[in-house]
Coordinates of C-alpha atoms in Angstrom, one line a residue:
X1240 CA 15.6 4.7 -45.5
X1241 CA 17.1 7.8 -43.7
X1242 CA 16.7 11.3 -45.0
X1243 CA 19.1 14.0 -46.1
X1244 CA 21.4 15.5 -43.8
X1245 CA 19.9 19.1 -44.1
X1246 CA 16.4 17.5 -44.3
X1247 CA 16.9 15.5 -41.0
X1248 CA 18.1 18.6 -39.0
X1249 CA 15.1 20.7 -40.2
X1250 CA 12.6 17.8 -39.3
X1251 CA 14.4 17.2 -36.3
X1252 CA 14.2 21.2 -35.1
X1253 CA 10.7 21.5 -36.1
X1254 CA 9.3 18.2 -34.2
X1255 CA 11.7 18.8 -31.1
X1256 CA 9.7 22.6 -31.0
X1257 CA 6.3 20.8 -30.9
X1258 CA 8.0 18.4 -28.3
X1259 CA 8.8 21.4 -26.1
X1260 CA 5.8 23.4 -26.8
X1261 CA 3.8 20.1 -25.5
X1262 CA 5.9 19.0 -22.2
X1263 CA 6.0 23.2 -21.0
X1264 CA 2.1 22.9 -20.8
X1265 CA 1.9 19.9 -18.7
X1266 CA 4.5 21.0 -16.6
X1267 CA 2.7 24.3 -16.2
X1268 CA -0.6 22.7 -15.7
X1269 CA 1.1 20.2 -12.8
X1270 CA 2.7 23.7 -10.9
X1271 CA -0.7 25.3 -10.9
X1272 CA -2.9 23.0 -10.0
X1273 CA -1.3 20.3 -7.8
X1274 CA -0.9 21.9 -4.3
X1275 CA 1.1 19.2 -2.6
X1276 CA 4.4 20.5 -1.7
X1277 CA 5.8 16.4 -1.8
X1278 CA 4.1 15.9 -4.9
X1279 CA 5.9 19.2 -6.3
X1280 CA 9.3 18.2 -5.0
X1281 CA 9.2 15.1 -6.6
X1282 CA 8.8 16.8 -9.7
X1283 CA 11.6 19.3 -9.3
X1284 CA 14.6 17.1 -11.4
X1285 CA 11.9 16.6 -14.8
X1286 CA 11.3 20.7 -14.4
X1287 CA 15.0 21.1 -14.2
X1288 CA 15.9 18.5 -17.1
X1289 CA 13.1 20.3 -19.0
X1290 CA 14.4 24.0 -18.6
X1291 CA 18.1 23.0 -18.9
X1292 CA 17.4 20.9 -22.3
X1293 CA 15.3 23.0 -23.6
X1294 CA 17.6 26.4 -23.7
X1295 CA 20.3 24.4 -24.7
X1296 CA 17.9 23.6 -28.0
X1297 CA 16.8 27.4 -28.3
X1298 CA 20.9 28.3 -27.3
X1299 CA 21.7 26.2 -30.6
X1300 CA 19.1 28.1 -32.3
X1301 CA 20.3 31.2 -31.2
X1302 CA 17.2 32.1 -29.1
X1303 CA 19.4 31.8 -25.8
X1304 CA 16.3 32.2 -22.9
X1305 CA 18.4 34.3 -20.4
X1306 CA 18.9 31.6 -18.1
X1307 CA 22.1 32.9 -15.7
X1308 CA 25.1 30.7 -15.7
X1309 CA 24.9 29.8 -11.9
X1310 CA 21.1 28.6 -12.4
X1311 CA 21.8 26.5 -15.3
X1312 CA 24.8 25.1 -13.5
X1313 CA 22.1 24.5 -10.8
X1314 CA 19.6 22.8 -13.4
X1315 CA 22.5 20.3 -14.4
X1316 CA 23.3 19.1 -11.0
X1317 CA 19.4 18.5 -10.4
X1318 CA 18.5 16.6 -13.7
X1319 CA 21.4 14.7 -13.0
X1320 CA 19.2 13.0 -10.1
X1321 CA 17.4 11.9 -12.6
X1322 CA 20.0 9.5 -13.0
X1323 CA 19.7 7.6 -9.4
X1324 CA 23.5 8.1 -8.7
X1325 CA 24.3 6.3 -11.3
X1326 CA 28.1 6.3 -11.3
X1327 CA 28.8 3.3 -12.8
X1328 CA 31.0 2.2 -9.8
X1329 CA 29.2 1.2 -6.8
X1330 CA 32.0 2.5 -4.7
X1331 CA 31.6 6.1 -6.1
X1332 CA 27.5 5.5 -5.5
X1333 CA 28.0 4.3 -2.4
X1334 CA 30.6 7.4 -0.7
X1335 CA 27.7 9.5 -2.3
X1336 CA 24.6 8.5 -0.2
X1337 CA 26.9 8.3 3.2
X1338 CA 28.0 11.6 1.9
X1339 CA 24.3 13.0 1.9
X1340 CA 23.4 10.9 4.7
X1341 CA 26.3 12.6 7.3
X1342 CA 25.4 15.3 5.8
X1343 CA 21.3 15.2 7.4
X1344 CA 22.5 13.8 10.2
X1345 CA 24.7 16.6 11.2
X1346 CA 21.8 19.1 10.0
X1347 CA 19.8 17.9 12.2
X1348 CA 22.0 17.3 15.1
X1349 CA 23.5 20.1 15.6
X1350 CA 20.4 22.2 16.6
X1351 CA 20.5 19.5 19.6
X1352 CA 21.5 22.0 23.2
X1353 CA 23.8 19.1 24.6
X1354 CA 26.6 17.1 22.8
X1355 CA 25.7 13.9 24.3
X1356 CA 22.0 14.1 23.0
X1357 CA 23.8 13.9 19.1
X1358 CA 25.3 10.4 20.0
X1359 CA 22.3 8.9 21.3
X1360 CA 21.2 9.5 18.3
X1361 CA 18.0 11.4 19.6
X1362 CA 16.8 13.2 16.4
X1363 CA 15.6 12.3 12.9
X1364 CA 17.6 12.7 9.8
X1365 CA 15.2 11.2 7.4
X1366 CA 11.8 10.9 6.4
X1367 CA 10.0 8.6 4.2
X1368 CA 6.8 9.4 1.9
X1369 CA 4.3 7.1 0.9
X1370 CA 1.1 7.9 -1.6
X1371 CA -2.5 6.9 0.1
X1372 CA -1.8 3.1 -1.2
X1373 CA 1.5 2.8 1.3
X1374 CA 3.5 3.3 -2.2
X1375 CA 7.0 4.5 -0.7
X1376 CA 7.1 7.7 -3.3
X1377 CA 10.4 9.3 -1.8
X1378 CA 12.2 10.7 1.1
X1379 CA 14.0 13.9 2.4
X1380 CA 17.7 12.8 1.6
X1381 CA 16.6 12.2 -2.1
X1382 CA 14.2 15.1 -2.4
X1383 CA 17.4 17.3 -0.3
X1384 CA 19.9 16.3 -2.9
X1385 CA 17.5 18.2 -6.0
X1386 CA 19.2 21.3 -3.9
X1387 CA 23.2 20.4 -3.3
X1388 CA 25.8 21.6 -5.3
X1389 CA 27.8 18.7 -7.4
X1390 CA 30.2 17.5 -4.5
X1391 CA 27.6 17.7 -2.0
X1392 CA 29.0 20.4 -0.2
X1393 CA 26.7 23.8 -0.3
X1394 CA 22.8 23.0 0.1
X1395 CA 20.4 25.5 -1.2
X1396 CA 18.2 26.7 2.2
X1397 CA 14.6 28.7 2.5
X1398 CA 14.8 31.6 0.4
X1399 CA 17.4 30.2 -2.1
X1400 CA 15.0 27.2 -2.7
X1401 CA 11.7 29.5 -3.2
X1402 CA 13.9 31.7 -5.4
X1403 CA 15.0 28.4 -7.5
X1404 CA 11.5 27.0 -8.0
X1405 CA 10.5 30.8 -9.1
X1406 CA 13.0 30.8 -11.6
X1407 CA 12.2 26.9 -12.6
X1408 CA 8.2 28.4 -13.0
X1409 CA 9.3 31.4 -15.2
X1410 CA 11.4 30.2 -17.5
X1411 CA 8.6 27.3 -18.1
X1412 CA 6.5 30.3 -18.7
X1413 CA 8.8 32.1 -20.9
X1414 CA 9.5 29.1 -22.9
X1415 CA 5.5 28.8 -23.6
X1416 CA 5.6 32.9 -24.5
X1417 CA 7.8 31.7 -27.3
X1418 CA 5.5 30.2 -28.8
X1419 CA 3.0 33.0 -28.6
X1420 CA 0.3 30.4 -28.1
X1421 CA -2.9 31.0 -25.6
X1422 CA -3.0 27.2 -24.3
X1423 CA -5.3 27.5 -21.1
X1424 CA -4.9 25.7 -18.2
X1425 CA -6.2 22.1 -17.0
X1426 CA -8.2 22.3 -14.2
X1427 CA -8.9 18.9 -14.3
X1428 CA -6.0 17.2 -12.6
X1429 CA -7.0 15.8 -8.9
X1430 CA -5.8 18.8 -6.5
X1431 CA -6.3 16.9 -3.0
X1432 CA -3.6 13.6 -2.3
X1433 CA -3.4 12.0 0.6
X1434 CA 0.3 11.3 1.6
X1435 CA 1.3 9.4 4.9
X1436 CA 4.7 9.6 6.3
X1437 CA 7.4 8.1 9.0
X1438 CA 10.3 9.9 10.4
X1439 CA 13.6 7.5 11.1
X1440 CA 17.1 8.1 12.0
X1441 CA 19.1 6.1 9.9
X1442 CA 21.9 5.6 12.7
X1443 CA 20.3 4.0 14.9
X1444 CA 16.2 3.0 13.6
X1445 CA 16.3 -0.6 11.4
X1446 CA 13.0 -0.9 9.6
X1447 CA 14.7 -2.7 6.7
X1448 CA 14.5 -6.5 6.9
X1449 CA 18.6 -6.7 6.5
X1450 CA 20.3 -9.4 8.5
X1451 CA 23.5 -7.0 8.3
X1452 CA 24.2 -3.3 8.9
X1453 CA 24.8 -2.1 5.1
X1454 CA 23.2 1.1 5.2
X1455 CA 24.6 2.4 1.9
X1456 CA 22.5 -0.3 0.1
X1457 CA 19.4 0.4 1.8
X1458 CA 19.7 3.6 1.0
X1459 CA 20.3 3.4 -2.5
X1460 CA 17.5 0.6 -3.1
X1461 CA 15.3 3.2 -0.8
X1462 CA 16.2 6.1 -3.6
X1463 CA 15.6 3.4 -6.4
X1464 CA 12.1 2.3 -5.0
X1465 CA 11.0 5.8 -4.6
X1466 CA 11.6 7.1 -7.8
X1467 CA 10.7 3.8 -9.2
X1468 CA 7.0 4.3 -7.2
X1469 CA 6.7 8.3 -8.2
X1470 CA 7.3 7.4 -12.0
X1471 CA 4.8 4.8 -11.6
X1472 CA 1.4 6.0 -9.4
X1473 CA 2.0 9.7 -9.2
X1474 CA 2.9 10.6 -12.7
X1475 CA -0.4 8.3 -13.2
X1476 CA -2.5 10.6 -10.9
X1477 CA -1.4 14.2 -12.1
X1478 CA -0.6 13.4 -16.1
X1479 CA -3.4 12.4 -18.9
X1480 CA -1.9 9.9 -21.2
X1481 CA 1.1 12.7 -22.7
X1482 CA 4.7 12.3 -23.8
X1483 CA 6.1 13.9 -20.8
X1484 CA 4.3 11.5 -18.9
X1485 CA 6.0 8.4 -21.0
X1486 CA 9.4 10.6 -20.5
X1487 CA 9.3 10.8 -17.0
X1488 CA 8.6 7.0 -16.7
X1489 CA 11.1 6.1 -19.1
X1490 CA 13.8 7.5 -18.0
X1491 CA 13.0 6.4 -14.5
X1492 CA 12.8 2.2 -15.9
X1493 CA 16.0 3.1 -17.6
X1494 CA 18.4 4.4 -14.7
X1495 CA 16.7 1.9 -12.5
X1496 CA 17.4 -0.9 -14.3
X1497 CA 21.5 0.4 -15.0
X1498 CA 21.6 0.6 -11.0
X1499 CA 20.3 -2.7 -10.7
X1500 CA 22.9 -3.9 -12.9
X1501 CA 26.0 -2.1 -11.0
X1502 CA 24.7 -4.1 -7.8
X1503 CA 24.3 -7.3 -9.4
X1504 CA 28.0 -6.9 -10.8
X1505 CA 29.7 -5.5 -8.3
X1506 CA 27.8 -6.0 -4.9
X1507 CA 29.2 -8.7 -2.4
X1508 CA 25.6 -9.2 -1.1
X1509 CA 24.9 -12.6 -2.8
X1510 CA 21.0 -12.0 -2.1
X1511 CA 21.2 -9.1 -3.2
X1512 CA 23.3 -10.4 -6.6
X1513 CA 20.4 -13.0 -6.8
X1514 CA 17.5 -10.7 -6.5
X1515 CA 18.8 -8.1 -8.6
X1516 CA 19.6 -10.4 -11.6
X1517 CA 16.9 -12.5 -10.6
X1518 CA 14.7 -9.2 -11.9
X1519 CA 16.6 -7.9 -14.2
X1520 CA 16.4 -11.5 -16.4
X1521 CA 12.2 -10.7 -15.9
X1522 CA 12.0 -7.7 -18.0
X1523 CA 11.0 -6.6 -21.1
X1524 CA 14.8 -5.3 -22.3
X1525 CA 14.0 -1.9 -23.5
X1526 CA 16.1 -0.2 -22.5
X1527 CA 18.3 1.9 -25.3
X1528 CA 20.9 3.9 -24.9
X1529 CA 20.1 5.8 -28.3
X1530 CA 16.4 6.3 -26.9
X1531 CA 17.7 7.2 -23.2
X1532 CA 19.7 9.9 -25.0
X1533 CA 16.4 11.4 -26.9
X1534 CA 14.5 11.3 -23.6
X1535 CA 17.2 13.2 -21.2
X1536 CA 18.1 15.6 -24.3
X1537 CA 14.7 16.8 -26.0
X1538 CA 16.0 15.8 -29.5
X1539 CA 15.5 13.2 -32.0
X1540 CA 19.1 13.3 -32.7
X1541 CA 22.2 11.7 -31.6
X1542 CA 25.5 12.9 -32.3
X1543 CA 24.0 14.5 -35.7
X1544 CA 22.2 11.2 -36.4
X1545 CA 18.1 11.8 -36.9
X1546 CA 16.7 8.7 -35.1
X1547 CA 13.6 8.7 -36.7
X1548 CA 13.3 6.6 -40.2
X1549 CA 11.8 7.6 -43.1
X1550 CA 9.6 4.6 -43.0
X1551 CA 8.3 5.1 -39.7
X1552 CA 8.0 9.2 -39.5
X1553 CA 4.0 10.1 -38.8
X1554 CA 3.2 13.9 -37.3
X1555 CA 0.3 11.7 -35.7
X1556 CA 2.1 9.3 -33.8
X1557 CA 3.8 10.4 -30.5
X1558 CA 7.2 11.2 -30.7
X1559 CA 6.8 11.0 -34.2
X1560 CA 7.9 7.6 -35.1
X1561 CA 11.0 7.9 -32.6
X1562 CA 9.6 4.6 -30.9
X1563 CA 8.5 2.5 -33.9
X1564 CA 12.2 3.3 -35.0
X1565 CA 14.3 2.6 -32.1
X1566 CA 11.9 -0.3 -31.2
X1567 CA 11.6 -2.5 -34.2
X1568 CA 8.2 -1.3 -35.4
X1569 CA 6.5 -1.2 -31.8
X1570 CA 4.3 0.9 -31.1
X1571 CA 4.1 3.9 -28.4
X1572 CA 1.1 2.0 -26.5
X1573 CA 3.5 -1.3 -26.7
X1574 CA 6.3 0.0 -25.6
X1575 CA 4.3 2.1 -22.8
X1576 CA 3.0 -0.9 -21.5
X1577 CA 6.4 -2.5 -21.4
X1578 CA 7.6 0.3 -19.6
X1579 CA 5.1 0.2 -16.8
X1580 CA 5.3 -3.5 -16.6
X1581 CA 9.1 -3.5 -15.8
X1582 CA 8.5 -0.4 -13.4
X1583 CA 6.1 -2.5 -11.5
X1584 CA 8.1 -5.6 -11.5
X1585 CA 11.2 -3.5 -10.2
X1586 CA 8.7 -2.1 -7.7
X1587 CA 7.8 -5.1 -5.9
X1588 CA 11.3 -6.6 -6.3
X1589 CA 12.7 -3.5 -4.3
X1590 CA 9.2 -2.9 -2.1
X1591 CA 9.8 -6.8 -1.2
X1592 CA 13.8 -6.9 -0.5
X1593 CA 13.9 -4.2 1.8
X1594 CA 10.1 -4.5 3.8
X1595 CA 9.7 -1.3 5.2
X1596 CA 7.5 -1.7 8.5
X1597 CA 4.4 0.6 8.1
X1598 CA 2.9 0.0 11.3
X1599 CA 3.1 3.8 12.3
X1600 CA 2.8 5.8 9.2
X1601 CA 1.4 9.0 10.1
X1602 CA -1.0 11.6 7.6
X1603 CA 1.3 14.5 6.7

């Protein structure tokens, strides 16, 4: 059974608040008490999804939170990373990460004195993360593109990036003074990780196992794994058992797989083809676009349509029932697992396509 129009949009408004209310004190928590700057980066698109959504919600409910036009146009451009490039059109996906990847290289070039140093190639344009397990977890060009504008052609620098994580902090702050709530703060979250690292030029260093020069792949599998990896062990380390946590994770499975799809369709790599639909065909298929919508929106709604069935609403459950009703009756711990079981599987499918050598990781 589904409810009343006007009774949907008031249940939907009033669970969506408590949504809000519960993903602005785990962020906060996460800002204050995880010190790791790579950590923090990798966090930067869910902030920015978070702040973005959420004053479009309070915009609609005419408690607009003063967010200027340029930093919400900022906030759109980096939740949209969320989305792994997806373009739908490998071609698009592909001009994108050369894009960003001429884009390092000439950053880092052209402090070089002497022309000729620039095409031997003697500097780095790219450096790769990796949690204390030798989990890749991201890398600069990824973590760089939270800070571009949409084409690619302004990045934010120094000041302008401290400036944009202030404003990311306050208005997570502002959206918890809303609520006029005194939540404190978790101490408990583990404040020391260990990260190793490995600096590469992507030019000229091969520490892919690729028979052929396809860069543009690598790097888009590299983007994938990361993500895939951060959603995985470090949301594990730094979030209790939490919605946002589930969010995070979710969405990650979800653009992962969608990218995995786009190479399996439209890639001329036939190991590639293989592997990728080789994996895909192993997991759980969870992987709704009604439920994607609810995750990357911070509503319960789509296009006026309350997702959450009469039968299966409970104040108890997480999300409310929103699971059991997209899912067939599965439960949120079902469905979690599922989730992390097709993020692991994508894991080692990517970790073991592209074997990055790890002979010289160094401790950051």
């Amino acid at each position: 059974m589904s409810f009343k129009k006007k009774t949907a949009e008031q249940i939907n408004t009033a669970l969506t608040c408590l949504l809000i209310l519960s993903d602005s004190v785990y962020l906060r928590d996460v800002m204050l008490t995880v010190k790791n700057p790579i950590i923090s980066l990798g966090m930067v698109p869910t902030c920015a999804m978070f702040c973005h959504e959420a004053d479009a919600f309070f915009s609609q409910n005419e408690m607009p939170l003063s967010i200027s036009e340029e930093t919400l146009k900022q906030l759109q451009v980096t939740r949209v990373r969320l989305k792994l490039f997806n373009e739908r059109r490998l071609k698009k996906t592909r001009d994108t990460i050369l894009g960003l990847d001429r884009q390092q290289s000439l950053k880092f070039s052209e402090p070089l004195k002497f022309k000729f140093l620039r095409k031997c190639n003697l500097y780095y344009n790219i450096g790769l993360y990796f949690d204390e397990n030798k989990n890749l977890i991201g890398n600069t060009e990824y973590f760089a593109s939270f800070f571009q504008d949409r084409k690619l052609t302004r990045e934010m620098l120094g000041t302008e990036v401290f400036e944009y994580a202030k404003q990311i902090g306050s208005i997570i702050q502002s959206i918890l003074n809303l609520f006029q709530l005194y939540i404190p703060i978790n101490n408990k979250t583990k404040k020391e990780y260990r990260i190793l690292y490995m600096d590469l030029n992507t030019n000229k260093d091969k520490v892919f196992a690729f028979k052929e020069d396809n860069r543009e792949i690598e790097l888009l599998l590299l983007h994938l794994l990361g993500s895939v990896n951060y959603a995985l062990y470090i949301t594990e380390e730094i979030l209790p058992p939490c919605t946002l946590k589930f969010r995070i994770q979710y969405i990650s499975m979800y653009y992962a797989m969608e990218q995995l799809k786009v190479v399996s369709e439209k890639s001329s790599d036939k190991s590639l083809i293989n592997t990728s639909s080789a994996c895909l065909d192993s997991l759980d298929q969870i992987n709704s676009t009604q439920f994607r919508n609810c995750m990357m929106h911070y509503s319960l709604s789509n296009h006026g349509h309350f997702e959450i069935s009469e039968e299966h609403l409970d104040f108890r459950k997480p999300f409310y029932g929103l699971i059991e009703s997209c899912f067939d009756g599965q439960s949120f711990d079902t469905v979690c697992d599922k989730v992390k079981k097709n993020l692991k599987m994508i894991s080692e499918t990517l970790s073991n396509y592209l074997v990055i050598e790890q002979d010289h990781l160094k401790e950051l």
